[in-house]
Amino acid sequence: MLAREPGSGRDEAIRGLSVGVGETTRNGDRVARRTERALAVHRLLNSQSPNRPVPLSDKGRIALPDIQPPRADLVAALAMRRSGYAYEDRDLEFRALSAWLRFAVGVQRFVPAYGRPEHPLGMAPTAGGLPSLGVYVLVRRAEEVPSGLYRYEAVSHELVELSTVDPTGALELVYAQPEFATRPAVSLALTARLDVAFGQYPLRHYRTLHVDSGVAVQNLYLVGTALGLSCCAVAEFDDAGLAALLGTPDTEIPTMLFAAGHAEQR
Ligand SMILES: Cc1cc2nc3c(=O)[nH]c(=O)nc-3n(C[C@H](O)[C@H](O)[C@H](O)COP(=O)(O)O)c2cc1C
């Protein structure tokens, strides 16, 4: 784990995780100040004014099936991995979607931490083991999952439905390469939680959140490769447009898009 700031112990970190921006506790104020400063830089870098996305409320939940891990040699997966731009024109299989999420960005184990007996740690590690990443699935076509927008809940291994509007049209505007909206079966969006990171760490860890995302991206590539998926990490997207599509608050910034579908058989 990263070194904590002097005077900020585990319990304080938990308060940092649980207090909302703008609350009057000392830690809440500090988190809010750090978040505002990071957002100022973030907006400057992205030529972006403050966005006010409309939050989307949870609707139904789709339980993902328990699944055996794909049988693949790690070095073979590393050697076979490519960014794929060709996808089979068919639904993403439910079991493939479940395995992809479970083994790339699901929970790996539980440990006592942050004042909790069972704190989840991910298959993709994050700095301090913090729940700093959000995972959203934008489904164009998949078995058992209607097209729409879902948040992946790693602990329960469920998809939380946020919208059943087909995301293709909105994604065409969000991707700089609009073919990523119309060809892959799904797009996965990673987000970074500034409020979570700054509850624990100082401002320079704005960078660490992007490293956390990069770790998850490589997991998505490798597990996707092992499952026979064609995958591509995509950094070229409209930040504000994606945040609006996901309905995320200002404190949760999109970091990556990732396109996937069954690879064309050669
Ligand atoms: C962080 C990251 C961002 C990327 N963004 C894009 C992108 O916006 N558009 C795109 O076509 N490919 C994107 N790629 C794919 C790279 O172009 C590709 O990984 C690189 O050319 C090497 O090819 P390979 O992945 O097949 O080994 C991205 C890859 C990474 C790792």
PDB file of C-alpha atoms and ligand atoms in Angstrom:
ATOM      1  CA  MET A   1       0.000   0.000   0.000  1.00  0.00           C
ATOM      2  CA  LEU A   2       1.096   3.554  -0.539  1.00  0.00           C
ATOM      3  CA  ALA A   3       2.440   5.537   2.422  1.00  0.00           C
ATOM      4  CA  ARG A   4      -0.335   7.413   4.136  1.00  0.00           C
ATOM      5  CA  GLU A   5      -0.093  11.070   4.905  1.00  0.00           C
ATOM      6  CA  PRO A   6       1.056  11.843   8.459  1.00  0.00           C
ATOM      7  CA  GLY A   7      -1.890  11.852  10.809  1.00  0.00           C
ATOM      8  CA  SER A   8      -4.299  10.176   8.427  1.00  0.00           C
ATOM      9  CA  GLY A   9      -4.891   6.710   9.803  1.00  0.00           C
ATOM     10  CA  ARG A  10      -7.110   3.917   8.615  1.00  0.00           C
ATOM     11  CA  ASP A  11     -10.257   5.182  10.340  1.00  0.00           C
ATOM     12  CA  GLU A  12      -9.782   8.631   8.953  1.00  0.00           C
ATOM     13  CA  ALA A  13      -9.411   7.089   5.523  1.00  0.00           C
ATOM     14  CA  ILE A  14     -12.750   5.392   5.966  1.00  0.00           C
ATOM     15  CA  ARG A  15     -14.339   8.672   6.937  1.00  0.00           C
ATOM     16  CA  GLY A  16     -12.744  10.057   3.804  1.00  0.00           C
ATOM     17  CA  LEU A  17     -14.420   7.274   1.826  1.00  0.00           C
ATOM     18  CA  SER A  18     -17.785   7.882   3.372  1.00  0.00           C
ATOM     19  CA  VAL A  19     -18.090  11.662   3.703  1.00  0.00           C
ATOM     20  CA  GLY A  20     -19.500  13.502   0.745  1.00  0.00           C
ATOM     21  CA  VAL A  21     -17.966  16.538  -0.924  1.00  0.00           C
ATOM     22  CA  GLY A  22     -19.170  19.728   0.762  1.00  0.00           C
ATOM     23  CA  GLU A  23     -19.927  18.096   4.101  1.00  0.00           C
ATOM     24  CA  THR A  24     -18.668  20.074   7.025  1.00  0.00           C
ATOM     25  CA  THR A  25     -16.341  17.550   8.643  1.00  0.00           C
ATOM     26  CA  ARG A  26     -12.682  18.505   8.532  1.00  0.00           C
ATOM     27  CA  ASN A  27     -11.800  15.515   6.397  1.00  0.00           C
ATOM     28  CA  GLY A  28     -14.764  16.170   4.121  1.00  0.00           C
ATOM     29  CA  ASP A  29     -13.567  19.742   3.578  1.00  0.00           C
ATOM     30  CA  ARG A  30     -10.076  18.547   2.802  1.00  0.00           C
ATOM     31  CA  VAL A  31     -11.332  15.964   0.310  1.00  0.00           C
ATOM     32  CA  ALA A  32     -13.552  18.591  -1.327  1.00  0.00           C
ATOM     33  CA  ARG A  33     -10.653  21.050  -1.623  1.00  0.00           C
ATOM     34  CA  ARG A  34      -8.370  18.458  -3.183  1.00  0.00           C
ATOM     35  CA  THR A  35     -11.099  17.299  -5.531  1.00  0.00           C
ATOM     36  CA  GLU A  36     -11.828  20.853  -6.684  1.00  0.00           C
ATOM     37  CA  ARG A  37      -8.135  21.525  -7.325  1.00  0.00           C
ATOM     38  CA  ALA A  38      -7.715  18.278  -9.277  1.00  0.00           C
ATOM     39  CA  LEU A  39     -10.884  19.026 -11.273  1.00  0.00           C
ATOM     40  CA  ALA A  40      -9.580  22.493 -12.125  1.00  0.00           C
ATOM     41  CA  VAL A  41      -6.474  20.918 -13.692  1.00  0.00           C
ATOM     42  CA  HIS A  42      -8.511  18.130 -15.272  1.00  0.00           C
ATOM     43  CA  ARG A  43     -10.896  20.612 -16.906  1.00  0.00           C
ATOM     44  CA  LEU A  44      -7.995  22.751 -18.107  1.00  0.00           C
ATOM     45  CA  LEU A  45      -6.303  19.736 -19.700  1.00  0.00           C
ATOM     46  CA  ASN A  46      -9.535  18.658 -21.334  1.00  0.00           C
ATOM     47  CA  SER A  47     -10.763  22.140 -22.349  1.00  0.00           C
ATOM     48  CA  GLN A  48     -13.862  21.364 -20.400  1.00  0.00           C
ATOM     49  CA  SER A  49     -16.225  23.453 -18.323  1.00  0.00           C
ATOM     50  CA  PRO A  50     -17.850  21.981 -15.211  1.00  0.00           C
ATOM     51  CA  ASN A  51     -20.369  19.388 -16.295  1.00  0.00           C
ATOM     52  CA  ARG A  52     -23.608  18.715 -14.513  1.00  0.00           C
ATOM     53  CA  PRO A  53     -24.631  15.239 -15.653  1.00  0.00           C
ATOM     54  CA  VAL A  54     -28.078  14.089 -14.670  1.00  0.00           C
ATOM     55  CA  PRO A  55     -27.531  11.190 -12.246  1.00  0.00           C
ATOM     56  CA  LEU A  56     -29.127   7.939 -13.380  1.00  0.00           C
ATOM     57  CA  SER A  57     -30.941   5.921 -10.767  1.00  0.00           C
ATOM     58  CA  ASP A  58     -30.532   2.172 -10.340  1.00  0.00           C
ATOM     59  CA  LYS A  59     -33.323   0.143 -11.875  1.00  0.00           C
ATOM     60  CA  GLY A  60     -33.071  -3.644 -12.110  1.00  0.00           C
ATOM     61  CA  ARG A  61     -30.131  -5.902 -11.430  1.00  0.00           C
ATOM     62  CA  ILE A  62     -28.855  -8.736 -13.600  1.00  0.00           C
ATOM     63  CA  ALA A  63     -26.972 -11.451 -11.725  1.00  0.00           C
ATOM     64  CA  LEU A  64     -24.031 -12.703 -13.740  1.00  0.00           C
ATOM     65  CA  PRO A  65     -23.428 -16.467 -13.740  1.00  0.00           C
ATOM     66  CA  ASP A  66     -20.590 -18.101 -11.823  1.00  0.00           C
ATOM     67  CA  ILE A  67     -18.063 -19.110 -14.342  1.00  0.00           C
ATOM     68  CA  GLN A  68     -14.892 -21.170 -14.629  1.00  0.00           C
ATOM     69  CA  PRO A  69     -11.811 -19.117 -15.466  1.00  0.00           C
ATOM     70  CA  PRO A  70     -10.682 -19.349 -19.083  1.00  0.00           C
ATOM     71  CA  ARG A  71      -7.925 -21.916 -19.551  1.00  0.00           C
ATOM     72  CA  ALA A  72      -5.067 -20.003 -21.022  1.00  0.00           C
ATOM     73  CA  ASP A  73      -1.373 -19.764 -20.522  1.00  0.00           C
ATOM     74  CA  LEU A  74      -0.400 -16.292 -19.312  1.00  0.00           C
ATOM     75  CA  VAL A  75       2.552 -15.921 -21.660  1.00  0.00           C
ATOM     76  CA  ALA A  76       0.444 -17.182 -24.577  1.00  0.00           C
ATOM     77  CA  ALA A  77      -2.219 -14.576 -23.769  1.00  0.00           C
ATOM     78  CA  LEU A  78       0.449 -11.865 -23.567  1.00  0.00           C
ATOM     79  CA  ALA A  79       1.889 -12.963 -26.912  1.00  0.00           C
ATOM     80  CA  MET A  80      -1.514 -13.300 -28.637  1.00  0.00           C
ATOM     81  CA  ARG A  81      -2.946 -10.031 -27.331  1.00  0.00           C
ATOM     82  CA  ARG A  82      -3.651  -7.451 -29.999  1.00  0.00           C
ATOM     83  CA  SER A  83      -5.864  -4.427 -30.320  1.00  0.00           C
ATOM     84  CA  GLY A  84      -8.693  -5.778 -32.446  1.00  0.00           C
ATOM     85  CA  TYR A  85     -10.785  -3.735 -34.834  1.00  0.00           C
ATOM     86  CA  ALA A  86     -12.823  -6.592 -36.363  1.00  0.00           C
ATOM     87  CA  TYR A  87     -15.680  -8.189 -34.469  1.00  0.00           C
ATOM     88  CA  GLU A  88     -18.126 -10.985 -35.263  1.00  0.00           C
ATOM     89  CA  ASP A  89     -21.579  -9.617 -35.992  1.00  0.00           C
ATOM     90  CA  ARG A  90     -23.316 -11.356 -33.084  1.00  0.00           C
ATOM     91  CA  ASP A  91     -24.377 -10.963 -29.470  1.00  0.00           C
ATOM     92  CA  LEU A  92     -21.703 -11.153 -26.804  1.00  0.00           C
ATOM     93  CA  GLU A  93     -22.304 -14.479 -25.040  1.00  0.00           C
ATOM     94  CA  PHE A  94     -23.585 -14.072 -21.483  1.00  0.00           C
ATOM     95  CA  ARG A  95     -20.954 -16.424 -20.081  1.00  0.00           C
ATOM     96  CA  ALA A  96     -18.172 -14.604 -21.910  1.00  0.00           C
ATOM     97  CA  LEU A  97     -19.386 -11.255 -20.546  1.00  0.00           C
ATOM     98  CA  SER A  98     -19.560 -12.712 -17.037  1.00  0.00           C
ATOM     99  CA  ALA A  99     -16.083 -14.283 -17.237  1.00  0.00           C
ATOM    100  CA  TRP A 100     -14.567 -11.142 -18.739  1.00  0.00           C
ATOM    101  CA  LEU A 101     -15.858  -8.925 -15.924  1.00  0.00           C
ATOM    102  CA  ARG A 102     -15.255 -11.472 -13.179  1.00  0.00           C
ATOM    103  CA  PHE A 103     -11.622 -12.226 -13.987  1.00  0.00           C
ATOM    104  CA  ALA A 104     -10.514  -8.814 -15.290  1.00  0.00           C
ATOM    105  CA  VAL A 105     -12.197  -6.380 -12.885  1.00  0.00           C
ATOM    106  CA  GLY A 106     -14.018  -8.574 -10.359  1.00  0.00           C
ATOM    107  CA  VAL A 107     -13.113  -9.247  -6.731  1.00  0.00           C
ATOM    108  CA  GLN A 108     -10.016 -11.329  -6.054  1.00  0.00           C
ATOM    109  CA  ARG A 109     -10.193 -11.591  -2.252  1.00  0.00           C
ATOM    110  CA  PHE A 110     -11.428  -9.971   0.936  1.00  0.00           C
ATOM    111  CA  VAL A 111      -9.119  -8.681   3.663  1.00  0.00           C
ATOM    112  CA  PRO A 112      -9.627  -6.832   6.958  1.00  0.00           C
ATOM    113  CA  ALA A 113      -8.915  -3.197   6.066  1.00  0.00           C
ATOM    114  CA  TYR A 114     -10.279   0.311   6.529  1.00  0.00           C
ATOM    115  CA  GLY A 115     -12.103  -0.768   9.673  1.00  0.00           C
ATOM    116  CA  ARG A 116     -14.022  -3.481   7.837  1.00  0.00           C
ATOM    117  CA  PRO A 117     -13.510  -7.204   8.384  1.00  0.00           C
ATOM    118  CA  GLU A 118     -14.035  -7.957   4.689  1.00  0.00           C
ATOM    119  CA  HIS A 119     -12.741  -5.245   2.437  1.00  0.00           C
ATOM    120  CA  PRO A 120     -12.779  -6.331  -1.246  1.00  0.00           C
ATOM    121  CA  LEU A 121      -9.592  -6.279  -3.290  1.00  0.00           C
ATOM    122  CA  GLY A 122      -9.801  -6.538  -7.046  1.00  0.00           C
ATOM    123  CA  MET A 123      -8.340  -8.779  -9.733  1.00  0.00           C
ATOM    124  CA  ALA A 124      -6.989  -5.456 -10.982  1.00  0.00           C
ATOM    125  CA  PRO A 125      -5.120  -3.920  -8.024  1.00  0.00           C
ATOM    126  CA  THR A 126      -5.635  -0.264  -7.143  1.00  0.00           C
ATOM    127  CA  ALA A 127      -3.458   2.038  -5.048  1.00  0.00           C
ATOM    128  CA  GLY A 128      -4.167   1.326  -1.397  1.00  0.00           C
ATOM    129  CA  GLY A 129      -6.741  -1.276  -2.428  1.00  0.00           C
ATOM    130  CA  LEU A 130      -9.237   1.602  -2.605  1.00  0.00           C
ATOM    131  CA  PRO A 131     -12.484   1.260  -4.555  1.00  0.00           C
ATOM    132  CA  SER A 132     -11.263   4.032  -6.816  1.00  0.00           C
ATOM    133  CA  LEU A 133     -12.464   2.685 -10.172  1.00  0.00           C
ATOM    134  CA  GLY A 134     -15.956   2.547 -11.622  1.00  0.00           C
ATOM    135  CA  VAL A 135     -16.828   0.019 -14.325  1.00  0.00           C
ATOM    136  CA  TYR A 136     -19.741   0.650 -16.689  1.00  0.00           C
ATOM    137  CA  VAL A 137     -20.884  -1.592 -19.532  1.00  0.00           C
ATOM    138  CA  LEU A 138     -22.580  -0.060 -22.567  1.00  0.00           C
ATOM    139  CA  VAL A 139     -24.316  -2.931 -24.292  1.00  0.00           C
ATOM    140  CA  ARG A 140     -25.128  -2.789 -27.985  1.00  0.00           C
ATOM    141  CA  ARG A 141     -25.864  -6.501 -28.280  1.00  0.00           C
ATOM    142  CA  ALA A 142     -25.423  -9.243 -25.680  1.00  0.00           C
ATOM    143  CA  GLU A 143     -27.238 -12.422 -24.683  1.00  0.00           C
ATOM    144  CA  GLU A 144     -29.523 -11.994 -21.634  1.00  0.00           C
ATOM    145  CA  VAL A 145     -28.655  -8.304 -21.255  1.00  0.00           C
ATOM    146  CA  PRO A 146     -30.860  -5.817 -23.129  1.00  0.00           C
ATOM    147  CA  SER A 147     -29.023  -3.007 -24.870  1.00  0.00           C
ATOM    148  CA  GLY A 148     -28.405  -0.180 -22.460  1.00  0.00           C
ATOM    149  CA  LEU A 149     -26.096   1.130 -19.787  1.00  0.00           C
ATOM    150  CA  TYR A 150     -25.095  -0.862 -16.707  1.00  0.00           C
ATOM    151  CA  ARG A 151     -22.791  -0.386 -13.733  1.00  0.00           C
ATOM    152  CA  TYR A 152     -20.782  -3.462 -12.815  1.00  0.00           C
ATOM    153  CA  GLU A 153     -20.960  -4.292  -9.109  1.00  0.00           C
ATOM    154  CA  ALA A 154     -17.891  -6.432  -8.484  1.00  0.00           C
ATOM    155  CA  VAL A 155     -18.756  -7.680  -4.985  1.00  0.00           C
ATOM    156  CA  SER A 156     -22.135  -9.115  -5.954  1.00  0.00           C
ATOM    157  CA  HIS A 157     -21.006  -9.791  -9.560  1.00  0.00           C
ATOM    158  CA  GLU A 158     -24.090  -8.087 -10.939  1.00  0.00           C
ATOM    159  CA  LEU A 159     -24.961  -5.563 -13.580  1.00  0.00           C
ATOM    160  CA  VAL A 160     -27.019  -2.678 -12.226  1.00  0.00           C
ATOM    161  CA  GLU A 161     -29.291  -1.328 -14.937  1.00  0.00           C
ATOM    162  CA  LEU A 162     -29.064   2.440 -15.371  1.00  0.00           C
ATOM    163  CA  SER A 163     -30.730   2.794 -18.776  1.00  0.00           C
ATOM    164  CA  THR A 164     -32.195   0.529 -21.421  1.00  0.00           C
ATOM    165  CA  VAL A 165     -31.718   3.052 -24.206  1.00  0.00           C
ATOM    166  CA  ASP A 166     -29.457   1.595 -26.913  1.00  0.00           C
ATOM    167  CA  PRO A 167     -26.170   3.511 -26.375  1.00  0.00           C
ATOM    168  CA  THR A 168     -25.000   3.261 -30.018  1.00  0.00           C
ATOM    169  CA  GLY A 169     -26.151   6.732 -31.103  1.00  0.00           C
ATOM    170  CA  ALA A 170     -24.719   8.450 -28.036  1.00  0.00           C
ATOM    171  CA  LEU A 171     -21.449   6.525 -28.340  1.00  0.00           C
ATOM    172  CA  GLU A 172     -21.080   7.605 -31.986  1.00  0.00           C
ATOM    173  CA  LEU A 173     -20.794  11.161 -30.647  1.00  0.00           C
ATOM    174  CA  VAL A 174     -18.521  10.201 -27.745  1.00  0.00           C
ATOM    175  CA  TYR A 175     -15.923   8.105 -29.595  1.00  0.00           C
ATOM    176  CA  ALA A 176     -13.536  10.076 -31.834  1.00  0.00           C
ATOM    177  CA  GLN A 177     -13.612   6.928 -34.033  1.00  0.00           C
ATOM    178  CA  PRO A 178     -17.372   6.351 -34.318  1.00  0.00           C
ATOM    179  CA  GLU A 179     -16.904   2.837 -35.727  1.00  0.00           C
ATOM    180  CA  PHE A 180     -16.222   1.760 -32.137  1.00  0.00           C
ATOM    181  CA  ALA A 181     -19.875   2.567 -31.415  1.00  0.00           C
ATOM    182  CA  THR A 182     -21.318   0.427 -34.201  1.00  0.00           C
ATOM    183  CA  ARG A 183     -19.015  -2.620 -34.530  1.00  0.00           C
ATOM    184  CA  PRO A 184     -18.168  -4.115 -31.093  1.00  0.00           C
ATOM    185  CA  ALA A 185     -20.929  -5.787 -29.119  1.00  0.00           C
ATOM    186  CA  VAL A 186     -20.113  -3.816 -25.974  1.00  0.00           C
ATOM    187  CA  SER A 187     -18.089  -0.874 -24.769  1.00  0.00           C
ATOM    188  CA  LEU A 188     -16.776  -0.777 -21.237  1.00  0.00           C
ATOM    189  CA  ALA A 189     -16.098   2.574 -19.585  1.00  0.00           C
ATOM    190  CA  LEU A 190     -13.665   2.951 -16.693  1.00  0.00           C
ATOM    191  CA  THR A 191     -14.036   5.893 -14.338  1.00  0.00           C
ATOM    192  CA  ALA A 192     -11.858   7.175 -11.497  1.00  0.00           C
ATOM    193  CA  ARG A 193     -13.294   8.332  -8.158  1.00  0.00           C
ATOM    194  CA  LEU A 194     -11.487  11.518  -7.126  1.00  0.00           C
ATOM    195  CA  ASP A 195     -13.398  11.665  -3.833  1.00  0.00           C
ATOM    196  CA  VAL A 196     -12.267   8.157  -2.894  1.00  0.00           C
ATOM    197  CA  ALA A 197      -8.609   8.751  -3.803  1.00  0.00           C
ATOM    198  CA  PHE A 198      -8.377  12.107  -2.045  1.00  0.00           C
ATOM    199  CA  GLY A 199     -10.006  10.758   1.095  1.00  0.00           C
ATOM    200  CA  GLN A 200      -6.762   8.843   1.517  1.00  0.00           C
ATOM    201  CA  TYR A 201      -4.025  10.423  -0.541  1.00  0.00           C
ATOM    202  CA  PRO A 202      -2.763  13.883  -1.480  1.00  0.00           C
ATOM    203  CA  LEU A 203      -3.342  15.633  -4.771  1.00  0.00           C
ATOM    204  CA  ARG A 204      -0.451  14.085  -6.675  1.00  0.00           C
ATOM    205  CA  HIS A 205      -2.404  10.834  -6.710  1.00  0.00           C
ATOM    206  CA  TYR A 206      -4.560  12.254  -9.478  1.00  0.00           C
ATOM    207  CA  ARG A 207      -1.928  10.426 -11.535  1.00  0.00           C
ATOM    208  CA  THR A 208      -2.238   7.176  -9.627  1.00  0.00           C
ATOM    209  CA  LEU A 209      -5.912   6.940 -10.572  1.00  0.00           C
ATOM    210  CA  HIS A 210      -4.843   6.781 -14.206  1.00  0.00           C
ATOM    211  CA  VAL A 211      -2.324   4.070 -13.376  1.00  0.00           C
ATOM    212  CA  ASP A 212      -5.156   2.134 -11.675  1.00  0.00           C
ATOM    213  CA  SER A 213      -7.117   2.433 -14.921  1.00  0.00           C
ATOM    214  CA  GLY A 214      -4.136   1.231 -16.940  1.00  0.00           C
ATOM    215  CA  VAL A 215      -3.797  -1.867 -14.783  1.00  0.00           C
ATOM    216  CA  ALA A 216      -7.476  -2.641 -15.383  1.00  0.00           C
ATOM    217  CA  VAL A 217      -7.032  -2.072 -19.122  1.00  0.00           C
ATOM    218  CA  GLN A 218      -4.296  -4.700 -19.346  1.00  0.00           C
ATOM    219  CA  ASN A 219      -6.476  -7.154 -17.399  1.00  0.00           C
ATOM    220  CA  LEU A 220      -9.346  -6.474 -19.816  1.00  0.00           C
ATOM    221  CA  TYR A 221      -7.028  -7.144 -22.751  1.00  0.00           C
ATOM    222  CA  LEU A 222      -5.549 -10.359 -21.330  1.00  0.00           C
ATOM    223  CA  VAL A 223      -8.763 -11.920 -20.030  1.00  0.00           C
ATOM    224  CA  GLY A 224     -10.534 -10.839 -23.237  1.00  0.00           C
ATOM    225  CA  THR A 225      -7.810 -12.483 -25.325  1.00  0.00           C
ATOM    226  CA  ALA A 226      -8.100 -15.692 -23.295  1.00  0.00           C
ATOM    227  CA  LEU A 227     -11.866 -15.677 -23.963  1.00  0.00           C
ATOM    228  CA  GLY A 228     -11.467 -15.177 -27.731  1.00  0.00           C
ATOM    229  CA  LEU A 229     -12.672 -11.596 -27.675  1.00  0.00           C
ATOM    230  CA  SER A 230     -11.463  -8.864 -29.962  1.00  0.00           C
ATOM    231  CA  CYS A 231     -10.549  -5.948 -27.692  1.00  0.00           C
ATOM    232  CA  CYS A 232      -9.370  -2.390 -28.041  1.00  0.00           C
ATOM    233  CA  ALA A 233      -8.533   0.216 -25.422  1.00  0.00           C
ATOM    234  CA  VAL A 234      -9.744   3.615 -26.588  1.00  0.00           C
ATOM    235  CA  ALA A 235      -8.445   6.866 -25.131  1.00  0.00           C
ATOM    236  CA  GLU A 236      -9.843   9.144 -27.831  1.00  0.00           C
ATOM    237  CA  PHE A 237     -13.243  10.171 -26.542  1.00  0.00           C
ATOM    238  CA  ASP A 238     -15.214  13.232 -25.471  1.00  0.00           C
ATOM    239  CA  ASP A 239     -14.791  13.419 -21.678  1.00  0.00           C
ATOM    240  CA  ALA A 240     -17.827  15.554 -20.946  1.00  0.00           C
ATOM    241  CA  GLY A 241     -19.967  13.587 -23.413  1.00  0.00           C
ATOM    242  CA  LEU A 242     -19.048  10.286 -21.795  1.00  0.00           C
ATOM    243  CA  ALA A 243     -19.628  11.637 -18.277  1.00  0.00           C
ATOM    244  CA  ALA A 244     -23.065  12.855 -19.381  1.00  0.00           C
ATOM    245  CA  LEU A 245     -23.864   9.472 -20.938  1.00  0.00           C
ATOM    246  CA  LEU A 246     -22.798   7.622 -17.776  1.00  0.00           C
ATOM    247  CA  GLY A 247     -24.567  10.110 -15.494  1.00  0.00           C
ATOM    248  CA  THR A 248     -21.503  10.270 -13.238  1.00  0.00           C
ATOM    249  CA  PRO A 249     -21.002  13.105 -10.753  1.00  0.00           C
ATOM    250  CA  ASP A 250     -18.206  15.642 -11.224  1.00  0.00           C
ATOM    251  CA  THR A 251     -16.064  13.747  -8.708  1.00  0.00           C
ATOM    252  CA  GLU A 252     -16.009  10.616 -10.928  1.00  0.00           C
ATOM    253  CA  ILE A 253     -14.101  11.147 -14.156  1.00  0.00           C
ATOM    254  CA  PRO A 254     -14.100   8.808 -17.178  1.00  0.00           C
ATOM    255  CA  THR A 255     -10.577   7.526 -17.844  1.00  0.00           C
ATOM    256  CA  MET A 256     -10.885   4.925 -20.609  1.00  0.00           C
ATOM    257  CA  LEU A 257     -13.251   3.301 -23.022  1.00  0.00           C
ATOM    258  CA  PHE A 258     -12.696  -0.313 -24.039  1.00  0.00           C
ATOM    259  CA  ALA A 259     -14.444  -1.955 -26.993  1.00  0.00           C
ATOM    260  CA  ALA A 260     -15.041  -5.719 -27.151  1.00  0.00           C
ATOM    261  CA  GLY A 261     -16.875  -8.400 -29.082  1.00  0.00           C
ATOM    262  CA  HIS A 262     -16.247 -11.942 -30.276  1.00  0.00           C
ATOM    263  CA  ALA A 263     -13.207 -12.003 -32.534  1.00  0.00           C
ATOM    264  CA  GLU A 264     -13.799 -12.876 -36.177  1.00  0.00           C
ATOM    265  CA  GLN A 265     -12.736 -16.469 -36.903  1.00  0.00           C
ATOM    266  CA  ARG A 266      -9.911 -16.591 -39.429  1.00  0.00           C
TER     267      ARG A 266
HETATM  268  C1  LIG B   1      -4.064   3.431 -23.197  1.00  0.00           C
HETATM  269  C2  LIG B   1      -4.368   3.073 -24.631  1.00  0.00           C
HETATM  270  C3  LIG B   1      -5.168   3.896 -25.386  1.00  0.00           C
HETATM  271  C4  LIG B   1      -5.495   3.572 -26.697  1.00  0.00           C
HETATM  272  N1  LIG B   1      -6.338   4.367 -27.415  1.00  0.00           N
HETATM  273  C5  LIG B   1      -6.676   4.033 -28.668  1.00  0.00           C
HETATM  274  C6  LIG B   1      -7.598   4.841 -29.418  1.00  0.00           C
HETATM  275  O1  LIG B   1      -8.105   5.845 -28.940  1.00  0.00           O
HETATM  276  N2  LIG B   1      -7.906   4.447 -30.670  1.00  0.00           N
HETATM  277  C7  LIG B   1      -7.366   3.325 -31.232  1.00  0.00           C
HETATM  278  O2  LIG B   1      -7.690   3.010 -32.394  1.00  0.00           O
HETATM  279  N3  LIG B   1      -6.505   2.532 -30.555  1.00  0.00           N
HETATM  280  C8  LIG B   1      -6.155   2.864 -29.292  1.00  0.00           C
HETATM  281  N4  LIG B   1      -5.285   2.056 -28.573  1.00  0.00           N
HETATM  282  C9  LIG B   1      -4.712   0.872 -29.200  1.00  0.00           C
HETATM  283  C10 LIG B   1      -3.230   1.133 -29.559  1.00  0.00           C
HETATM  284  O3  LIG B   1      -3.170   1.913 -30.732  1.00  0.00           O
HETATM  285  C11 LIG B   1      -2.524  -0.202 -29.726  1.00  0.00           C
HETATM  286  O4  LIG B   1      -2.478  -0.818 -28.453  1.00  0.00           O
HETATM  287  C12 LIG B   1      -1.107  -0.052 -30.237  1.00  0.00           C
HETATM  288  O5  LIG B   1      -1.110   0.402 -31.586  1.00  0.00           O
HETATM  289  C13 LIG B   1      -0.335  -1.364 -30.179  1.00  0.00           C
HETATM  290  O6  LIG B   1      -1.046  -2.386 -30.850  1.00  0.00           O
HETATM  291  P1  LIG B   1      -1.467  -3.739 -30.118  1.00  0.00           P
HETATM  292  O7  LIG B   1      -2.368  -3.373 -28.972  1.00  0.00           O
HETATM  293  O8  LIG B   1      -2.190  -4.551 -31.171  1.00  0.00           O
HETATM  294  O9  LIG B   1      -0.219  -4.411 -29.639  1.00  0.00           O
HETATM  295  C14 LIG B   1      -4.967   2.380 -27.274  1.00  0.00           C
HETATM  296  C15 LIG B   1      -4.165   1.544 -26.492  1.00  0.00           C
HETATM  297  C16 LIG B   1      -3.865   1.877 -25.202  1.00  0.00           C
HETATM  298  C17 LIG B   1      -2.993   0.933 -24.388  1.00  0.00           C
END
